[in-house]
Structures are given as C-alpha cells and as structure tokens.
C-alpha cells in the first residue's frame, strides 16, 4: 500500500526542492532519489508532533516478560496496537512472532492516519534459525569473508521472518576478559576488529538495502562500552580521548564506511558523560567528522538510565539531553513519547531537530522498501523460506574454521577413528550450551553435540565411553571416581570443560576467568591417571588455565560454535579438518593480569621478555608479563617455517611511497597447511608513545605439503598513522620495527626508517 495521499502540486514542489537541495551536490543524502526524498518530505509536512515522535519510539512487543526491566512491559497488546494505529510507534523488536508482526503492520499501514510502516528489529547476532559461531569465535577464523557469509545467511533467515533491522554487529574492542560481552565482538585488536566490523555490515546489508534479504546493520555500542572498569558490564569508563579515537572508535568508522545506516549508543559513561547523551560523540564525531547519514538508536532504556547515572534529574531532562545530544530513536523507555512533544512546544527542542531525526528514520524505511512492500517476509509460508541445508553446511564450515588449537604435544591429535578407546569426560560432552548468548528465536534446530558426533566418527561405538564427571559449577557425587575409572580404561581422554552459556554475554561478567573449581578438580584427577588428555574448552572469553588443563597434551578452544558444534569438533579431532583458527584475544598466565592485551605500551621501565627479572621493573612479583598463549597464536596439523623476510627498499619507506614486505612460508608437514601470516609494526619513538607492536595486516594462505609460498604485503605511510598530541591523525618520520610471524610474539624481524618528505 502506498502512502502518497497528498495533493499533487505540493508533491511536485517538494520534488523540485529535493532536486535542488539533494542533487546539486552529487549523490543524494542516504542514496535516495529526489522522488524518494520528496516522498519523505511530503510526510513530514503532514505529521503531527506526536506522529513525528512516534517515528522515534521503538518497543519490544507488549505482553512479553522483560527480565531486564519489567516496568517497560507495562502495556497490553491491545494498548500497543492502539498506539500503533495512532502513529506512536516506529517499530517493534525481538520476540515479535510472525502473526504478531503481521497484525502490528496491518495496524500501522492500514489503520493509522498516514500508513507509515513499522520496522521490525532483532538481535540477530550470530544466526537466526541456524546458529553460527559466536562473533568472537568467528573472529578466530581470521576470515572476515566468512563472517560476511554467515551474516548474510543470518539476514536471509531473519528477513524471511519479517525482521529488516539487526542490532549487530557489536564492534566493541574487548581487552578485559572479565567483561562478559567480549563474546559478541571480534576481540582485543583494532585492525582485526575493523575488518570484521566492515565484513559483518556488508553481510547483513548486502549491496542494496531494498532487497528482500537485506537487513539494516547497527554497529554497537557507541562508544567505549568494552572498556568498563573492572570488566564489570555497564560500569564506568574513563578513557583518554586518544585511546578512544585510536582503539575504540576505528571499528565503528569501518562499519560506517562499509555502509551501516544505524548505530546504537552505549549504556556507559565516558569521563562523566553517558554515551547516550554525549553530544561530542553522537553529533560531533559521528555526523560532523564522519558524515554519518543514518540514525542513532539508544540502547535499551539507556535514555531513562541517565537518571540512574545522575546525569538527569527526571524523565523530561533525560529525554531532552539524549535527544539533543543526537540519539534519534529511543528504545523501550517511552520517554520520547512522554516528553518530546512538550519539549518542542516549549521551544527547548527545536522542531528542526525533530524533523531531522524523523527524516533519517523515514528515509531508511524507504530505502528498505518498507513503504512499497510493508508485508514482505510477513506472509505465512510453510517451512523455512531458505535453504537450511546450505546454511547448516556453512555453520559447520564456520565452526571448524573458528576452532583454535593451542597445543598439540607429541601429535596426540588428530585421533584415530578406529585404533583408540576414547573417554569423553566433562559437563559439555552432551548437547547443552552449544549456542552461546543471544539465541532468542524459536524454531532453531536442535544442535548435534560432541558425544553424538564423536560416536558417529568412530569405527565402532564401543570405542567411546562418556562420563559427565562434574556439573559446570558443582561436583557430582561419585562423578570424579567414574571419570577416573573411564580414563583408566581408555587410550585417550577428551575433556570437555569450560563455561556455560550463562557465563558470558550481557550482564555476565566474571571476576575470575579460570575454569570453575569443580571442573578443575575433575581435570586434575583425570590427568593424574597419566592418560593423554585433550582439552576441549567451551568458552566465551579468554581463560586463565592452570593445573591439568594448562598442562594437557592438546588444547582446542571451541567457544560456542552453534548448530554444528559437535560435527565441527569431530572434524578437527579426527583430522578431517585442519584447525586454522588463531586467537583474537590473548590468553593470560593468571587472572590477575587482566586487562591483558598484546598491543600494550612499553612504560619507562619495561621488563623485556628476554632479560632476567630485576627489581624496579614493570613486572609482577608472582607472574610473568607474557601471555600463556598470545594473540594470533594457533596451530595446525602441518608445520610451517617462516623465512626470507625482505623489504622492497631495504631499511627505508619513502614518505610518499609504498613498501612491499615479502616472506616465504614453507610447509614442512605432510598435509596442506592453512596459515595466518601476520604483520606487526612497532614505532620506536614518536611524539606520543606507541604500543610495543600493532597488527597492520594479515593473510590466511593455504600452503600444500612440502611447498613454499611467497606472501606479500604492501604498506604505506597511512599504516603508520597515530593520533598525535593535538588529537589529530598524524604520521611522523622515524624508525620502525616490523615483524612477520604466526602470532604477536616473535616472528621474523626487520626494521625501516620512514624518511621525511
Ligand atoms: C543490549 C543491546 C541489545 C538491546 C536490545 C540491550 O540490553 O545492550 O546490545 O541490542 O538490549 O535487545
């Protein structure tokens, strides 16, 4: 149904105006035609203030139980439908079923005065019906193109259910493993984070937002949310503007450059200003510096939370501050609807600001094709409207590529399918806790767990014994004895231990990042049998490993891998898939080291890795400064050798030139290697201190057994940029170290000088 119920003459005038303002300077705002711009303007001139504010008010469907904030669920479904008919709602998010969405859309399109369609949003974070690995796991693949494919598949599934807007990707850099939400992002590194941010936006949105399977992407949480003090979710953030600009903002910039047209403001404050009302961020940086054309949506009731922050005295002040700072759409609190009309009437909020926000929302609804096909995806259809077997195959591939092999002493892996008796021990042996956080959608196929997949892989089911041994957090009576007995009978123990789904994600920070005690005791007892132990970690963060877990013969990081967890793990365990993941987060030696990240500063008293520990150095008395397993680390079943590092102009990068870096990777193993070749830079001295090293590029390459491959990178001055003393991007002449290697530690090393102009 169309919304063009408007006198033709006025429309023609608006069209002309749109042509003059929109076309004179090249591309039209938000990629719209003058006709579409005029269509939006024609609506704005007819909207009441309340209808305008309605386009800025987003809600969860009425009548559902909202744990996080029960008072937000105050409406009945009938009241919500009445609000929709009155034009007081821009869209609904999450738990809206197909029928509920259809009914709501009918109310909006056919029963409201202007017929403006609703936009349905959801936290489609790592899949919809098919569950893909959690984002942190996918980052471990070091294959942004893979994340683009899974984001696209998620969009295909979610749009078939009428959702056209995802609150993803989460692009917060996470350097404190205690913070539970690190599982939703791409880890600790800026460069890797940027690649994944952009890839996921491309995957969700595709090339054309108007396509039926495109979802509007929402990089979140803007900004600095991952820097919460103590790793405590929602906690205060106090960051220098330099670190904000150098570490936390770049992934947002990459997401926006990739085309993201909405962005979510964060819960946290930075230096006293809650992000949801931070004008400098939401208007200065986002619009002024980056030219962002989309709309800003608040996080869940984040405007109302300005009161709890102590930043607003009441709801009216909270709405005013959030809106004037640049948060266009309010999620769930209802504060905009309560207060913006009055604030506009009193002149405290200019009508032009209201119109700008409404314009942004309507333009995006138009680009999504909602005005012309508001019921797309909402029709009733039997069965899934996508190729679920193709998506399951993608989930298996993605899961396999996300697994990181940290150790494989004596080549205990891969296991033999016929020659070994396997004892599978631990609370994650079955099919629980495979999805990870954010799987809030009904109709997901039940996943295949590890036990089933291992049994299917073995030549005979008798080769497998399964013992739970312990619960996640508590011992089971007789559990350890049964596990030890099973280990004694076996040739190899596969120990499936770690964290459950409730231990990472939103509001799930841990003060201790070790394996829970009951499981650690199980691991220690089983390892005491002397049988070789292969640890399968289930985790949503970097863990601090100790005892038998730390000393296991083999360790695989298997995160939360989704629908195909079991088969993907079996693929790697039995060698059908060569593990090719690399850590996107450093695994520290002890919990006390966090926040721990490879790209730290030197300090004035560095404790250098190869120097004896001396007093008056930046070191702990009781722990080393190293990671147990560094960022970028991961092994495969083949062995590779790095050699022959050379620069196109030895020792020198010309100011306006490029530098080609070459290295040779030789596969000395017996099967194909998949290697992530990483390039790091360290700036020895600058007008602002620089990290010890920073990832600047990487390539994931396949090297056939026995062969050598040349890997090439090109660097230019732009790769040496940092935020200068004046907080502007700058590059200075100087001396740089450069490493090409398999992780953030070691590697082939050379150096060069960036010569002045
Ligand atoms: C989370 C967001 C999420 C929103 C809507 C909030 O609690 O912080 O990441 O998108 O809820 O579900």
PDB file of N, CA and C and ligand atoms in Angstrom, residues 68 93-94 122-123 125 166-168 170 181 184 220-221 225 233-234 264-265 267 298-301 305 331 438 506, ligand 1:
ATOM      1  N   UNK A  68      14.997  -7.760  32.056  1.00  0.00           N
ATOM      2  CA  UNK A  68      15.932  -6.670  32.347  1.00  0.00           C
ATOM      3  C   UNK A  68      15.214  -5.477  32.942  1.00  0.00           C
ATOM      4  N   UNK A  93      10.719  -4.815  18.393  1.00  0.00           N
ATOM      5  CA  UNK A  93      11.950  -5.609  18.267  1.00  0.00           C
ATOM      6  C   UNK A  93      11.904  -6.882  19.100  1.00  0.00           C
ATOM      7  N   UNK A  94      12.720  -7.799  18.660  1.00  0.00           N
ATOM      8  CA  UNK A  94      12.872  -9.140  19.244  1.00  0.00           C
ATOM      9  C   UNK A  94      11.574  -9.930  19.237  1.00  0.00           C
ATOM     10  N   UNK A 122      15.744  -6.892  15.532  1.00  0.00           N
ATOM     11  CA  UNK A 122      16.046  -8.027  16.411  1.00  0.00           C
ATOM     12  C   UNK A 122      17.547  -8.122  16.625  1.00  0.00           C
ATOM     13  N   UNK A 123      17.884  -8.756  17.720  1.00  0.00           N
ATOM     14  CA  UNK A 123      19.298  -9.032  17.973  1.00  0.00           C
ATOM     15  C   UNK A 123      19.701 -10.289  17.209  1.00  0.00           C
ATOM     16  N   UNK A 125      22.485 -11.774  16.145  1.00  0.00           N
ATOM     17  CA  UNK A 125      23.892 -11.535  16.430  1.00  0.00           C
ATOM     18  C   UNK A 125      24.771 -12.608  15.785  1.00  0.00           C
ATOM     19  N   UNK A 166      18.873  -5.435  12.193  1.00  0.00           N
ATOM     20  CA  UNK A 166      19.575  -6.190  13.232  1.00  0.00           C
ATOM     21  C   UNK A 166      20.370  -5.252  14.120  1.00  0.00           C
ATOM     22  N   UNK A 167      20.391  -5.565  15.416  1.00  0.00           N
ATOM     23  CA  UNK A 167      21.220  -4.796  16.350  1.00  0.00           C
ATOM     24  C   UNK A 167      22.602  -5.445  16.383  1.00  0.00           C
ATOM     25  N   UNK A 168      23.254  -5.420  15.282  1.00  0.00           N
ATOM     26  CA  UNK A 168      24.567  -6.043  15.119  1.00  0.00           C
ATOM     27  C   UNK A 168      25.247  -5.363  13.931  1.00  0.00           C
ATOM     28  N   UNK A 170      28.227  -6.143  16.949  1.00  0.00           N
ATOM     29  CA  UNK A 170      28.849  -5.492  18.089  1.00  0.00           C
ATOM     30  C   UNK A 170      30.324  -5.324  17.743  1.00  0.00           C
ATOM     31  N   UNK A 181      30.703  -9.441  27.634  1.00  0.00           N
ATOM     32  CA  UNK A 181      30.233  -9.192  26.272  1.00  0.00           C
ATOM     33  C   UNK A 181      31.326  -9.273  25.221  1.00  0.00           C
ATOM     34  N   UNK A 184      30.610 -11.194  22.085  1.00  0.00           N
ATOM     35  CA  UNK A 184      29.791 -10.694  20.975  1.00  0.00           C
ATOM     36  C   UNK A 184      30.599  -9.916  19.942  1.00  0.00           C
ATOM     37  N   UNK A 220      27.421  -1.417  17.297  1.00  0.00           N
ATOM     38  CA  UNK A 220      27.131  -1.020  18.674  1.00  0.00           C
ATOM     39  C   UNK A 220      28.300  -1.430  19.543  1.00  0.00           C
ATOM     40  N   UNK A 221      28.480  -0.902  20.737  1.00  0.00           N
ATOM     41  CA  UNK A 221      27.668   0.115  21.389  1.00  0.00           C
ATOM     42  C   UNK A 221      28.546   1.344  21.425  1.00  0.00           C
ATOM     43  N   UNK A 225      32.172   0.964  25.275  1.00  0.00           N
ATOM     44  CA  UNK A 225      31.453   0.088  26.213  1.00  0.00           C
ATOM     45  C   UNK A 225      32.337  -1.048  26.739  1.00  0.00           C
ATOM     46  N   UNK A 233      30.131  -5.314  33.522  1.00  0.00           N
ATOM     47  CA  UNK A 233      29.240  -4.800  32.482  1.00  0.00           C
ATOM     48  C   UNK A 233      28.475  -3.580  32.988  1.00  0.00           C
ATOM     49  N   UNK A 234      28.292  -2.626  32.122  1.00  0.00           N
ATOM     50  CA  UNK A 234      27.601  -1.344  32.353  1.00  0.00           C
ATOM     51  C   UNK A 234      28.438  -0.359  33.171  1.00  0.00           C
ATOM     52  N   UNK A 264      24.027   2.162  17.482  1.00  0.00           N
ATOM     53  CA  UNK A 264      23.411   2.142  18.817  1.00  0.00           C
ATOM     54  C   UNK A 264      24.326   2.825  19.823  1.00  0.00           C
ATOM     55  N   UNK A 265      23.768   3.796  20.550  1.00  0.00           N
ATOM     56  CA  UNK A 265      24.570   4.455  21.580  1.00  0.00           C
ATOM     57  C   UNK A 265      24.631   3.546  22.804  1.00  0.00           C
ATOM     58  N   UNK A 267      25.398   2.172  26.872  1.00  0.00           N
ATOM     59  CA  UNK A 267      24.935   2.405  28.239  1.00  0.00           C
ATOM     60  C   UNK A 267      25.929   3.221  29.067  1.00  0.00           C
ATOM     61  N   UNK A 298      18.988   4.414  20.764  1.00  0.00           N
ATOM     62  CA  UNK A 298      19.551   4.238  22.113  1.00  0.00           C
ATOM     63  C   UNK A 298      19.663   2.751  22.401  1.00  0.00           C
ATOM     64  N   UNK A 299      20.505   2.393  23.334  1.00  0.00           N
ATOM     65  CA  UNK A 299      20.411   1.038  23.849  1.00  0.00           C
ATOM     66  C   UNK A 299      19.160   0.983  24.736  1.00  0.00           C
ATOM     67  N   UNK A 300      18.838  -0.187  25.178  1.00  0.00           N
ATOM     68  CA  UNK A 300      17.587  -0.491  25.858  1.00  0.00           C
ATOM     69  C   UNK A 300      17.364   0.396  27.103  1.00  0.00           C
ATOM     70  N   UNK A 301      16.431   1.312  27.003  1.00  0.00           N
ATOM     71  CA  UNK A 301      16.122   2.288  28.080  1.00  0.00           C
ATOM     72  C   UNK A 301      17.323   3.121  28.522  1.00  0.00           C
ATOM     73  N   UNK A 305      18.035   5.667  31.778  1.00  0.00           N
ATOM     74  CA  UNK A 305      19.127   5.375  32.721  1.00  0.00           C
ATOM     75  C   UNK A 305      19.999   6.601  33.006  1.00  0.00           C
ATOM     76  N   UNK A 331      14.800   3.498  22.601  1.00  0.00           N
ATOM     77  CA  UNK A 331      14.396   2.093  22.676  1.00  0.00           C
ATOM     78  C   UNK A 331      13.747   1.816  24.030  1.00  0.00           C
ATOM     79  N   UNK A 438      22.418 -14.799  23.085  1.00  0.00           N
ATOM     80  CA  UNK A 438      21.640 -14.152  22.038  1.00  0.00           C
ATOM     81  C   UNK A 438      20.875 -15.065  21.111  1.00  0.00           C
ATOM     82  N   UNK A 506      25.685 -10.461  27.896  1.00  0.00           N
ATOM     83  CA  UNK A 506      25.316  -9.238  28.617  1.00  0.00           C
ATOM     84  C   UNK A 506      25.096  -9.515  30.108  1.00  0.00           C
TER      85      UNK A 506
HETATM   86  C1  LIG B   1      21.799  -4.687  24.782  1.00  0.00           C
HETATM   87  C2  LIG B   1      21.861  -4.436  23.294  1.00  0.00           C
HETATM   88  C3  LIG B   1      20.659  -5.031  22.613  1.00  0.00           C
HETATM   89  C4  LIG B   1      19.397  -4.456  23.234  1.00  0.00           C
HETATM   90  C5  LIG B   1      18.117  -4.955  22.592  1.00  0.00           C
HETATM   91  C6  LIG B   1      20.456  -4.313  25.370  1.00  0.00           C
HETATM   92  O1  LIG B   1      20.330  -4.742  26.685  1.00  0.00           O
HETATM   93  O2  LIG B   1      22.825  -3.973  25.406  1.00  0.00           O
HETATM   94  O3  LIG B   1      23.051  -4.963  22.771  1.00  0.00           O
HETATM   95  O4  LIG B   1      20.707  -4.792  21.238  1.00  0.00           O
HETATM   96  O5  LIG B   1      19.379  -4.805  24.608  1.00  0.00           O
HETATM   97  O6  LIG B   1      17.870  -6.266  22.860  1.00  0.00           O
END
